[in-house]
Structures are given as C-alpha cells and as structure tokens.
Amino acid sequence: MIFKFTEENIKRIETARKKYPTALAAVMDTIYIAQEQNGFISNEVMEEIASVLGIDKVNVLSVVTFYTMYHTKPMGKYHVQVCTNVSCMLRGAYEIWDGVKDKLGLDHMKVSPDGKYSLEEVECMGACGYAPMIAVNEDYFENLNKEKVFEILDSLK
Amino acid sequence: MERIVLPQIENFNQIEVYLANGGFESAKKTFAKTPDQIVDEVKKSGLRGRGGAAFSAGLKWSFMPKTTDKPKYLCINGDESEPGSFKDRQIFEDNPFQLIEGAIITCYAIGAKVAYLYIRGEYNKWIKLMQKAVDEAYARGFVGEKMKETFGIDFSCDLFIHKGAGAYICGEESSLMNSIEGLRGYPRVKPPFPAQRGLWGCPTTINNVETITNVPAIMKNGWEWFSKIGAPKHPGTILFGVSGHVNKPGVYELPSGVLLTDLIFNVAGGVRGNKRIKCVIPGGSSMPPLRGDQLEGVRMDAESLKEVGSAIGTGGVMVMDEDTNLLKVLIRIAHFYHHESCGQCTPCREGTGWMEKTLRRIDEGNGTSADLDLLISVANNIEGNTICALGDAAAWPVKFMIARFRDEFEKYVNKNISIPVPNKVHSMRGTAIPLTEIQK
Ligand SMILES: Cc1cc2nc3c(=O)[nH]c(=O)nc-3n(C[C@H](O)[C@H](O)[C@H](O)COP(=O)(O)O)c2cc1C
Ligand code: SF4
Ligand code: FES
C-alpha cells in the first residue's frame, strides 16, 4: 500500500525542517507526523519519509527501531501504558499491571483482536510523585488504584 | 523561604503575569554586560548543574571557545527519564517563561545562536505547553530576530523544541546530541567534549532545565545573593521530587542542604501508616541507596551526600518503608538499566543482563551467598569501563544495595536465616521528632 503525506502534514514537515541545519535532524519529528497519519511506521511509510526529507531509508529505519515510542506494527485505538518502575511499584503498580492484563486479556505489546486496545508495560514516565500512573495514548492518569484504572478503561469507547 | 525556580505567584505561567512580575527585565539588564562578565558571575554564584553530575555551570560555559568560525549551540536537557525524577515537568507547567529567559541569557553568554530544548516524547502535554510559551515569547520579540529590537542589542537567538521518543539514554548529553541530529541515541566517546565538538561537530553546551531556569534569578539578584542560599558549596534551591511511601509525595523547592529527615517527615508528610524507613534513594534510581538508620543528620546537597556515600543526582528522593522487599526493588532497577542500555559497550550490555538474571534467580529461590558476591563483582567490572555513565548508573544501585543491606539479602539467599523482627537494624524513627529527642 502506497503511503503519501497529506498536504497539511507536508507543511508541518517543512516547518520542522527549518529548525535544523540538516534534513536528517527533522527525521524524528517527521516519523511522529507519519505515525499520527498512518498509526504505525511500515516499510512504505519509511520510504515516503526518506523521499520527503531526501535522506536514505536506512537512516529512517535505524531511528524508528531505536526509540520505543515509534511503532512498526499497528497498535490499538487505545494504547494503554502502565508504569511499573520503582516509585509506582512501591505504590501498587504491579497490582494494576496484573489487573489490566487480566481485564484486557492482553500481555506486554499485544493488541486486542478488535484493535481497540493495546498494552505496554512502560518505564518511569516522570510521574513518580503521583504514582501509580497509567497513560492512555498521550494522556496521563495519576494517583490511581485498581478500581480507578478499571473505571478509566471502562470509559474508553 | 523565597522560591527561585517555582515562585508562588498565581498564573506565573501566563506571559502577562510573568511580565508584571519583572519578567525579561533580568535579560534586559544582563544584555548590557559582556558575555565574559556573565560567565564569570554565574561561576561565582556557585550554580551547579541540576541534571545529575552537579558540575559548575559557569565553569562549563567557560569551556566554550571564544574564537571559532563555527556556529555554537545550547542544548537544554529536559529528557527527565531517571526513575524518581519528575521536577522539570513542573517548570514546563508552572514557569516556562523563566526557562525561556534563562535560555536566551545563556545563549548570549556562550555565543550560541540556536538553543534546542530536548523534551522526552512521553511529555506530550508539557511539550504543547512549552511550545505555546515559546510561540508567545517569539510573538512578543523575546526570542528570535525581533530580540534585537526588543532589547536594543546586536544579538538574537532561536529556541526550538526537540521531541524525544522514549529512550532513557538520550538524557546522556552526547546521546542527546545524536538524537537531535536525527541519529540513534548512542553516546559518543569523550573526549572530544561537547564544548569542543558537540552538535554537528560544533561547540555545544548542555545544561538541565532547572539549571537554566535559575539563571535569570542569579542575574537579577546578583551572584552574591545566590551564593548565600543553602549549602555554601552547592548553593541555591533544589527541586526535590519525593516519591514512594510518603504521605505527601510531590515536588518541593527547598534550599540545598536541607535535612533529609526534614524533607521526608515535615515537608512530605512522613511515612504512610507511620511505618519506619528501610531505605531511601536520595537522587533518582542510579544513586547509591541509604539505609534507614543512615538518614539522621544527612543533608541534601552534593557534598554532604558524597560524604555519606551517595549523590544528589536529580534530587529525586525515593522512600521505602520497612515492609519493602528490596530484592524486588533491585530487580526492577536492574531490569530498567538492562532495558535501557544502548548496547555499545560489552560490560554494560552483558553486565546489566547478567545482574538482572542473577537477581531473578535469587528471587526464584535458587540463589546463594556467592551470588551476592558475584553481583558485586559484575557491578565493579561495569563501573568505569564504559563509554557513558549509564554503566555506573547500573552498577551503583546493585553494588551499594547489596553491600549496605547484606543482612537482608543474605536472608533471600539463605532460607534458614530468619529475621524475626524485620529490619530491626534499619529501624528509624517514624515521626518528625529527631531520634536524639526520643532517646532523652
Ligand atoms: C544515562 C544518563 C541519563 C541522563 N539523563 C539526564 C536527564 O534526563 N536530564 C538531565 O538533565 N541530565 C541527564 N543526564 C546528565 C547529562 O548527561 C548532563 O550531565 C546534564 O544534562 C548536564 O546538565 P547540568 O550540568 O545542568 O546538570 C543523564 C546522564 C546519563 C549518564
Ligand atoms: S555504558 Fe551502556 S548505555 Fe552507555 S554507551 Fe555503553 S552500552 Fe551504551
Ligand atoms: S516510577 Fe512510575 S512514573 Fe516514575
């Protein structure tokens, strides 16, 4: 399947490009824009990124595979992230993690068959003082317990 | 106590309020000075980096070459991924304009025309807040070409936000530069240091968000004022992020050198359920942990913590009560560093894996006392033998946790040892009243 950036996104990429003296430096911003448009970064998407920035596809590939926030496979409509690092763990993160795994019937980096949920055990999210926390897509939910987490999950349509 | 980095002024994150309270006046005043003067004053203020290593900010700036035909850069480090650290986001949220003002003053001082503010990708909300503030500062002529007019100077600089994408290692300064350049976040071998060869091979200074946010206040009130706040060798205030088993976790700005026990018992509301403290990690998960019975009299500044065998790090204080299973904590820490190792150096790549595996074996009930020694020896082999400090960051918690809590770890490897009263040795007071008072 051929992937093309929308005109609006091409403009956003041009804006990002202006921040840097080299085109390569705009690759991270461009991958984010592509992920927003396509949901994940496929081979075709990488080709388009490379051609829009005028860089080698291998450069795109090496960056996409290094950072955990870029996905090479489709994730769920709601990407649920549970932090289990120390500060969260001390305040019950593993109960939440086990509870969420159970409730969604998913494991780390798995997607539900209907594509609604995906699940990820994440490292410290910088919310340690408001632990435990989860994030759904880009939104943080803090000061939680298992019940509150279930309420949040139930509210996702 | 006056707050420097997070002043208690309502809506300080709105540009009108910031300006009404003297915002950008400090920059105006500072631009009348020469860059050398500014570097000298920051040096004399004693400001030390808040990103982990507590290196003198002014000294770092002075390493920037004065004569060069290459462009110079400033990188502001807001990667904030060290477990236990959550303070920079408070600056993004509550005081973005002072960070921006600090950035333009620093650019002027080191001669940089461009500053990149690197923010971790997960902080999407805070990136948006910061971008809005930067856009406003541009619109009002505090950043960019219009600076010349606004401040009546022959200098201008740009400030761009670079969004990370989930890699702890990108907080390491050379990895951060590779990440900005659009490469994998692999740390670079040093030397050359960033001031010689940084971003795109050009002279570069990297400072933490909190470090830069202190700069306008120092320029406004003078280096002498700043140097008299808190601990003389590490002056100023520090944003302490307290987490774990305390009643009131959160970010607190206090003068450096505050007593750790004050921070925990008075400021952060003491320990949940009035339990005793078994362990405190004082500066983010890479820093050597302290025993509960080691806390009395410990002050929170770089020098004092060094004396008791730990470090200030990012000021992220993690408090663990008497019921905490330290083996589980250490496994989680070891897993983190194993996961985040970039894999360039063999001791780090292999060692972090070995440590995690050995700890898990102990947790499964198959460990021996010799495994504890093995762990310490693996940690010693990583420490100092790697390209970047992630190796040390991975080694320290393992080495010091086991050494300082050997009695507890012996219990995990030897089922026959039972400690009937858990943590008797580690027991500390559970109240705000100092131990000496209780014993009287
Ligand atoms: C693995 C690793 C991760 C780091 N993460 C951060 C970080 O998230 N934020 C930060 O400011 N410094 C971080 N540092 C420290 C930086 O390398 C650098 O020393 C610091 O940004 C310099 O700023 P300062 O002098 O103002 O403290 C990290 C260092 C290492 C080794
Ligand atoms: S010490 Fe670890 S993280 Fe740092 S460069 Fe070496 S392998 Fe990478
Ligand atoms: S440990 Fe969970 S947010 Fe820091």
XYZ file of C-alpha atoms and ligand atoms in Angstrom:
640
model
C 0.000 0.000 0.000
C 1.389 3.348 -1.051
C 1.665 5.961 1.677
C 1.624 9.688 0.942
C 1.728 12.549 3.441
C -1.293 14.848 3.378
C -0.647 18.360 2.151
C -1.077 19.723 5.641
C 1.456 17.288 7.009
C 3.920 18.214 4.275
C 3.678 21.769 5.581
C 4.280 20.593 9.130
C 7.340 18.691 7.973
C 8.635 21.807 6.244
C 8.235 23.740 9.490
C 10.095 21.027 11.398
C 12.822 21.015 8.751
C 13.501 24.714 9.370
C 14.542 24.078 12.969
C 17.693 22.270 11.885
C 20.701 22.811 9.618
C 20.310 19.279 8.172
C 17.314 17.369 6.827
C 18.273 14.268 8.779
C 17.644 16.075 12.073
C 13.997 16.511 11.151
C 13.546 12.750 10.925
C 12.180 12.299 14.464
C 9.506 14.954 14.018
C 8.641 13.512 10.620
C 8.265 9.998 11.971
C 5.875 11.339 14.617
C 3.814 13.069 11.943
C 3.753 9.885 9.862
C 2.725 7.807 12.860
C -0.088 10.223 13.576
C -1.349 9.918 9.997
C -0.821 6.189 9.493
C -0.980 4.751 13.010
C 2.326 2.931 12.624
C 5.520 3.028 10.598
C 5.507 0.493 7.779
C 8.095 -0.022 5.093
C 6.165 2.229 2.709
C 5.917 4.936 5.330
C 9.670 4.854 5.816
C 10.154 5.168 2.074
C 7.923 8.229 1.958
C 9.720 9.810 4.942
C 13.060 9.228 3.269
C 11.911 10.693 -0.005
C 10.240 13.743 1.545
C 13.374 14.560 3.561
C 15.769 13.496 0.840
C 17.609 11.074 3.111
C 18.421 7.377 2.984
C 15.721 4.937 4.032
C 18.247 3.142 6.169
C 18.590 6.270 8.307
C 14.862 6.289 8.903
C 14.866 2.596 9.736
C 17.680 2.911 12.239
C 15.889 5.686 14.105
C 12.460 4.021 14.011
C 13.868 0.848 15.529
C 15.869 2.610 18.256
C 13.107 4.535 20.014
C 10.295 2.817 21.885
C 7.610 5.346 21.005
C 7.702 4.541 17.306
C 5.659 1.503 16.344
C 6.357 -0.673 13.352
C 3.085 -2.557 13.838
C -0.430 -1.196 14.341
C -1.264 -0.553 17.991
C -4.753 -0.436 19.488
C -7.027 2.574 19.223
C -6.271 2.964 22.920
C -2.666 2.257 23.727
C -2.647 1.599 27.465
C 0.692 2.099 29.200
C 1.273 1.044 32.783
C 4.379 2.255 34.587
C 5.858 -0.391 36.883
C 9.108 1.348 37.741
C 10.176 1.723 41.381
C 8.135 4.704 42.597
C 4.990 3.296 41.001
C 5.808 -0.238 42.132
C 6.086 0.951 45.744
C 2.517 2.216 45.470
C 0.921 -0.822 43.876
C 1.768 -0.664 40.172
C 2.083 -4.430 39.819
C -1.461 -4.969 41.097
C -2.582 -2.552 38.424
C -0.441 -4.222 35.784
C -1.765 -7.689 36.642
C -5.308 -6.342 36.846
C -5.129 -4.622 33.471
C -3.534 -7.652 31.824
C -6.378 -9.759 33.161
C -9.139 -7.361 32.274
C -7.970 -6.739 28.728
C -6.742 -10.296 28.252
C -3.519 -8.912 26.834
C 0.170 -9.055 27.572
C 3.024 -6.613 27.005
C 2.941 -5.157 23.458
C -0.103 -7.167 22.435
C -3.146 -5.802 20.608
C -6.726 -6.966 21.145
C -8.284 -8.767 18.119
C -10.799 -5.944 17.576
C -7.931 -3.439 17.530
C -9.433 -1.431 20.363
C -6.720 -1.903 22.981
C -3.021 -2.471 23.107
C -0.985 -2.810 26.259
C 2.530 -1.832 27.231
C 4.493 -2.057 30.459
C 6.492 1.162 30.422
C 9.494 2.543 32.255
C 9.307 5.597 34.517
C 7.071 8.215 32.907
C 8.130 11.141 35.128
C 5.031 10.967 37.284
C 6.631 9.264 40.289
C 5.148 11.651 42.850
C 1.672 10.938 41.555
C 2.091 7.181 41.474
C 0.782 4.817 40.453
C 0.000 6.041 36.976
C -1.086 4.851 33.587
C -1.151 6.620 30.261
C -3.703 6.080 27.522
C -2.295 7.216 24.207
C -0.830 10.622 25.117
C -2.798 11.323 28.294
C -1.505 10.714 31.800
C -3.794 9.440 34.582
C -2.250 9.741 38.023
C -2.819 8.881 41.702
C -4.632 5.679 40.782
C -5.650 2.401 42.276
C -7.008 -0.691 40.561
C -10.616 0.463 40.776
C -9.862 3.836 39.269
C -7.880 2.220 36.471
C -10.813 -0.053 35.668
C -13.124 2.958 35.601
C -10.831 4.662 33.120
C -10.666 1.570 30.932
C -14.458 1.202 31.054
C -14.905 4.801 29.977
C -12.944 4.251 26.751
C -15.409 3.988 23.921
C 11.797 30.976 52.140
C 11.975 32.555 48.749
C 11.384 30.274 45.821
C 13.604 30.791 42.807
C 12.575 28.207 40.265
C 8.912 27.784 41.113
C 7.773 31.089 42.646
C 4.451 31.032 44.429
C 2.766 33.515 42.161
C -0.586 32.625 40.720
C -0.708 32.207 36.960
C 3.031 32.823 36.689
C 2.911 30.652 33.564
C 0.916 33.355 31.766
C 3.083 35.845 29.963
C 1.168 38.879 31.298
C 1.709 37.780 34.883
C 5.329 36.918 34.198
C 5.942 40.358 32.719
C 4.060 42.112 35.516
C 6.470 40.448 37.963
C 9.614 41.650 36.280
C 9.786 39.016 33.538
C 12.545 39.518 30.946
C 13.876 42.500 32.941
C 16.742 40.302 34.012
C 17.627 39.571 30.382
C 17.470 43.247 29.552
C 19.799 44.096 32.431
C 22.129 41.240 31.565
C 22.495 42.142 27.892
C 24.257 45.330 28.999
C 27.099 43.142 30.276
C 29.710 41.312 28.255
C 29.397 37.543 27.849
C 32.612 37.104 29.865
C 31.154 39.042 32.749
C 28.057 36.847 32.777
C 30.043 33.611 32.679
C 32.182 34.930 35.498
C 29.172 35.891 37.617
C 27.484 32.537 37.111
C 30.738 30.871 38.078
C 30.975 32.961 41.236
C 27.319 32.300 42.093
C 28.257 28.654 42.607
C 25.375 27.391 40.457
C 25.851 23.676 39.852
C 24.052 21.531 37.307
C 20.752 20.020 38.392
C 20.784 17.200 35.839
C 22.811 14.704 37.817
C 26.514 15.456 37.989
C 26.282 18.820 39.833
C 29.036 20.338 37.715
C 29.644 24.102 37.931
C 27.502 25.770 35.272
C 29.739 28.820 34.871
C 32.831 26.652 34.521
C 31.120 24.555 31.847
C 30.190 27.715 29.927
C 33.784 28.945 30.130
C 34.927 25.878 28.162
C 33.174 27.217 25.074
C 35.768 28.542 22.623
C 35.672 32.306 22.197
C 37.105 32.410 18.722
C 35.642 29.961 16.288
C 34.149 30.244 12.850
C 31.671 27.505 13.630
C 28.174 28.129 14.992
C 27.712 27.385 18.691
C 24.764 25.624 20.294
C 22.969 25.345 23.593
C 21.064 22.165 24.453
C 18.651 22.232 27.338
C 18.119 18.791 28.751
C 14.512 18.019 29.605
C 14.674 14.313 28.889
C 13.835 13.633 32.545
C 13.725 9.849 32.425
C 15.669 8.908 35.545
C 13.258 6.885 37.698
C 12.233 9.018 40.652
C 12.639 12.347 38.780
C 9.631 14.444 37.858
C 10.700 18.020 38.523
C 11.426 19.524 35.095
C 7.857 18.979 34.033
C 6.822 21.265 36.910
C 8.930 24.012 35.340
C 7.367 23.411 31.915
C 3.979 23.660 33.547
C 4.427 26.481 36.050
C 7.343 28.607 34.911
C 8.018 28.253 31.176
C 8.988 31.879 30.626
C 11.764 31.892 33.189
C 13.197 28.861 31.406
C 12.984 30.767 28.110
C 14.578 33.842 29.670
C 17.341 31.648 31.076
C 17.850 30.151 27.633
C 18.358 33.492 25.883
C 20.715 34.748 28.603
C 22.745 31.549 28.369
C 22.844 31.734 24.563
C 24.158 35.282 24.828
C 26.756 34.284 27.417
C 28.168 31.395 25.398
C 27.592 32.964 21.985
C 25.020 30.463 20.734
C 22.572 31.449 18.040
C 20.373 28.401 18.494
C 19.134 26.550 21.561
C 17.403 23.186 21.454
C 15.134 22.224 24.299
C 15.024 18.429 24.354
C 11.874 17.098 25.996
C 11.040 13.421 26.397
C 8.348 12.263 23.985
C 6.010 10.975 26.683
C 5.649 14.552 27.969
C 3.339 15.407 25.097
C 1.144 17.610 27.262
C 4.131 19.558 28.578
C 5.687 19.868 25.139
C 2.490 21.547 23.992
C 2.518 23.905 26.982
C 6.160 24.757 26.351
C 5.610 25.240 22.610
C 2.772 27.660 23.348
C 5.025 29.638 25.677
C 7.845 29.680 23.116
C 5.441 30.881 20.414
C 4.270 33.688 22.682
C 7.825 34.685 23.511
C 8.587 34.828 19.768
C 5.461 36.864 19.077
C 6.474 39.396 21.712
C 10.018 39.643 20.460
C 11.776 37.974 23.398
C 13.207 35.232 21.187
C 14.321 35.286 17.544
C 15.254 38.138 15.210
C 12.995 40.608 16.996
C 15.173 40.359 20.121
C 17.475 42.941 18.580
C 14.707 45.480 18.597
C 13.170 44.469 21.918
C 16.402 44.588 23.846
C 18.268 47.055 21.649
C 21.206 44.712 21.148
C 23.127 43.238 18.291
C 22.294 39.677 19.261
C 19.491 37.260 18.633
C 18.927 33.554 19.103
C 16.347 30.923 18.291
C 14.822 28.353 20.613
C 13.452 25.103 19.207
C 11.860 22.170 20.972
C 13.074 18.709 20.037
C 10.741 15.900 21.000
C 12.354 12.667 22.153
C 10.762 9.296 21.520
C 11.229 7.087 24.536
C 14.847 6.318 25.327
C 16.339 6.972 28.755
C 19.819 7.030 27.284
C 19.006 10.212 25.345
C 19.315 12.104 28.625
C 23.046 11.443 28.475
C 24.467 14.553 26.861
C 26.269 13.068 23.865
C 23.418 10.690 23.138
C 21.074 13.667 23.312
C 23.100 15.430 20.639
C 22.990 12.390 18.369
C 19.257 12.244 18.890
C 18.865 15.898 17.859
C 20.961 15.209 14.773
C 18.471 12.538 13.760
C 20.612 9.549 14.649
C 20.182 6.688 17.057
C 20.799 7.867 20.589
C 24.209 6.292 21.034
C 26.534 8.072 23.466
C 29.776 9.325 21.960
C 33.262 8.625 23.230
C 34.688 11.553 25.205
C 36.955 13.436 24.594
C 36.266 15.417 22.483
C 33.898 17.098 24.894
C 30.763 18.879 23.667
C 32.348 22.325 24.137
C 34.940 21.288 21.559
C 32.859 19.084 19.292
C 29.162 18.839 20.013
C 26.112 19.187 17.807
C 27.131 18.767 14.156
C 30.733 18.946 15.312
C 30.282 22.464 16.664
C 30.935 23.815 20.181
C 27.937 22.957 22.379
C 26.874 23.439 25.973
C 24.342 21.115 27.600
C 22.509 22.039 30.762
C 19.489 20.731 32.597
C 16.161 22.600 32.509
C 16.316 23.514 36.208
C 19.897 24.770 35.878
C 18.893 27.171 33.101
C 15.769 28.319 34.961
C 17.988 29.526 37.824
C 19.974 31.855 35.561
C 17.566 34.841 35.309
C 17.260 34.989 39.108
C 21.033 34.977 39.535
C 21.433 37.789 37.017
C 18.623 39.756 38.608
C 19.663 39.478 42.257
C 23.394 39.058 41.818
C 25.748 36.128 42.302
C 26.413 37.032 45.936
C 22.764 36.695 46.828
C 22.582 33.274 45.196
C 25.810 32.021 46.715
C 24.435 32.641 50.208
C 21.343 30.441 49.821
C 21.547 26.919 51.231
C 24.743 24.891 51.342
C 27.792 27.065 50.542
C 29.402 24.526 48.194
C 26.186 23.753 46.358
C 24.132 26.906 46.756
C 20.620 27.786 45.697
C 17.408 25.891 45.982
C 16.823 22.403 44.653
C 13.616 20.907 43.328
C 13.201 17.734 45.350
C 10.818 15.193 43.919
C 9.740 12.970 46.783
C 8.048 9.678 45.904
C 7.370 6.262 47.342
C 5.943 5.562 50.789
C 5.396 9.127 51.992
C 2.080 10.742 52.830
C 2.535 13.762 50.617
C 4.647 12.918 47.586
C 5.396 15.746 45.187
C 7.913 18.349 44.032
C 9.237 20.689 46.718
C 11.616 23.586 46.215
C 13.883 23.975 49.240
C 17.316 25.423 49.922
C 20.084 22.947 49.263
C 21.461 21.356 52.393
C 18.057 20.774 53.940
C 17.982 17.788 56.290
C 16.746 14.660 54.533
C 14.660 13.852 57.608
C 13.026 17.292 57.441
C 12.235 16.749 53.811
C 10.641 13.383 54.481
C 8.918 13.972 57.795
C 7.978 17.618 57.753
C 7.664 18.542 54.120
C 6.477 15.292 52.561
C 4.228 14.411 55.500
C 6.147 11.440 56.894
C 5.794 7.775 56.068
C 2.455 6.149 55.337
C 0.997 4.358 58.330
C 3.818 5.735 60.480
C 5.999 2.889 59.405
C 9.746 3.015 59.728
C 12.018 3.647 56.808
C 14.124 0.835 55.448
C 15.793 2.557 52.530
C 16.000 5.916 50.776
C 17.428 6.558 47.333
C 18.245 10.266 47.510
C 18.767 11.320 43.892
C 17.000 9.114 41.370
C 17.388 5.363 40.888
C 21.051 5.471 39.781
C 22.287 6.863 43.072
C 23.565 4.659 45.908
C 20.768 3.890 48.386
C 20.958 4.868 52.036
C 19.864 2.706 54.948
C 17.064 3.837 57.165
C 19.496 4.078 60.082
C 21.852 6.226 57.992
C 19.479 9.120 57.478
C 19.886 11.109 60.651
C 21.774 14.326 60.015
C 22.109 13.747 56.253
C 21.864 16.986 54.316
C 20.628 17.250 50.759
C 23.452 18.783 48.796
C 26.166 17.309 46.601
C 28.986 17.465 49.154
C 27.039 16.179 52.152
C 25.601 13.259 50.218
C 29.027 12.389 48.878
C 30.269 12.201 52.462
C 27.660 9.586 53.338
C 28.381 7.578 50.200
C 25.657 8.701 47.864
C 24.959 11.573 45.468
C 22.419 14.291 44.841
C 21.662 13.181 41.273
C 18.419 14.733 40.104
C 17.073 15.284 43.631
C 14.512 12.524 43.192
C 14.055 11.087 46.684
C 12.527 7.601 46.785
C 11.369 6.490 50.217
C 10.811 2.821 51.081
C 9.192 1.682 54.292
C 10.084 -1.279 56.492
C 7.864 -3.745 54.607
C 9.574 -3.180 51.270
C 11.149 -6.192 49.597
C 14.495 -4.780 48.498
C 15.197 -7.753 46.266
C 12.117 -6.916 44.203
C 13.131 -3.261 44.104
C 16.633 -4.113 42.971
C 15.323 -6.481 40.286
C 13.136 -3.697 38.956
C 16.071 -1.273 38.909
C 18.359 -3.830 37.259
C 15.699 -4.556 34.661
C 15.439 -0.870 33.854
C 19.149 -0.430 33.141
C 19.287 -3.663 31.194
C 16.373 -2.461 29.076
C 17.868 0.998 28.560
C 21.476 0.014 27.845
C 22.214 1.038 24.268
C 24.451 -1.980 23.802
C 27.604 -0.272 22.541
C 29.904 -1.411 25.353
C 30.231 -5.059 26.296
C 30.475 -4.565 30.089
C 27.244 -2.560 30.133
C 25.305 -4.630 27.609
C 26.268 -8.008 29.084
C 26.710 -6.937 32.693
C 23.260 -5.403 33.062
C 21.759 -8.606 31.677
C 23.778 -10.783 33.999
C 22.839 -8.747 37.026
C 19.156 -8.933 36.222
C 19.338 -12.681 35.559
C 21.248 -13.402 38.757
C 18.831 -11.337 40.826
C 15.867 -13.150 39.290
C 17.487 -16.474 40.096
C 17.776 -15.398 43.717
C 14.124 -14.378 43.668
C 13.190 -17.831 42.396
C 14.860 -19.299 45.479
C 17.956 -20.588 43.687
C 20.492 -18.067 44.909
C 23.463 -18.494 47.166
C 25.617 -16.170 49.178
C 28.229 -16.445 46.436
C 25.723 -14.922 44.009
C 25.699 -11.775 46.079
C 29.462 -11.514 45.760
C 29.172 -12.287 42.071
C 26.712 -9.435 41.639
C 29.047 -7.002 43.354
C 31.926 -8.193 41.215
C 29.915 -7.824 37.987
C 28.939 -4.309 39.078
C 32.581 -3.470 39.781
C 33.528 -4.678 36.317
C 30.990 -2.403 34.665
C 31.790 0.683 36.705
C 34.307 2.935 34.986
C 34.728 0.630 31.988
C 32.138 2.055 29.656
C 31.612 4.897 27.182
C 28.951 6.662 29.178
C 27.810 6.925 32.771
C 24.824 4.620 32.289
C 27.241 1.844 33.133
C 27.962 3.400 36.527
C 24.285 4.185 36.963
C 23.507 0.494 36.519
C 26.346 -0.686 38.728
C 25.856 1.561 41.749
C 22.386 0.504 42.884
C 23.320 -3.191 42.680
C 26.663 -2.778 44.389
C 25.536 -0.490 47.165
C 22.130 -2.028 47.761
C 23.694 -5.426 48.355
C 26.637 -4.093 50.345
C 24.515 -1.885 52.569
C 21.677 -4.350 53.068
C 23.735 -7.513 53.096
C 21.817 -8.835 56.106
C 18.568 -8.623 54.211
C 19.989 -10.072 51.005
C 21.521 -12.991 52.943
C 18.006 -13.757 54.030
C 16.897 -14.009 50.396
C 19.649 -16.469 49.523
C 19.511 -18.489 52.703
C 16.130 -19.750 53.748
C 17.480 -20.744 57.198
C 18.096 -17.215 58.262
C 15.052 -15.654 59.708
C 14.934 -12.136 60.937
C 12.018 -12.271 63.342
C 11.653 -8.535 63.720
C 12.026 -7.317 60.195
C 14.538 -4.561 59.753
C 15.374 -4.184 63.385
C 18.716 -2.797 62.402
C 17.299 -0.467 59.836
C 14.682 0.862 62.128
C 14.474 4.591 62.347
C 12.192 6.936 63.975
C 8.794 7.079 62.393
C 7.954 10.613 63.400
C 9.158 14.123 62.865
C 10.781 14.144 66.289
C 14.532 13.604 65.997
C 15.902 10.394 67.428
C 18.040 12.223 69.953
C 14.930 13.804 71.442
C 13.202 10.442 71.749
C 16.190 8.849 73.443
C 16.413 11.554 76.062
C 22.184 7.630 31.352
C 22.118 9.092 31.655
C 20.899 9.741 31.635
C 20.819 11.112 31.898
N 19.591 11.705 31.877
C 19.515 13.041 32.092
C 18.259 13.712 32.027
O 17.217 13.105 31.782
N 18.228 15.052 32.245
C 19.368 15.759 32.513
O 19.296 16.970 32.676
N 20.565 15.158 32.586
C 20.661 13.825 32.375
N 21.897 13.223 32.415
C 23.076 14.053 32.670
C 23.551 14.711 31.387
O 24.450 13.846 30.721
C 24.258 16.032 31.619
O 25.267 15.834 32.545
C 23.373 17.123 32.130
O 22.258 17.297 31.304
C 24.150 18.413 32.208
O 23.364 19.444 32.737
P 23.709 20.145 34.111
O 25.180 20.386 34.129
O 22.920 21.393 34.078
O 23.283 19.217 35.174
C 21.987 11.842 32.180
C 23.216 11.173 32.212
C 23.292 9.831 31.960
C 24.606 9.153 32.006
S 27.647 2.456 29.040
Fe 25.853 1.326 28.299
S 24.426 2.910 27.653
Fe 26.454 3.920 27.819
S 27.325 3.764 25.774
Fe 27.988 1.942 26.851
S 26.436 0.359 26.377
Fe 25.572 2.358 25.830
S 8.183 5.321 38.533
Fe 6.258 5.404 37.535
S 6.280 7.428 36.816
Fe 8.256 7.310 37.721
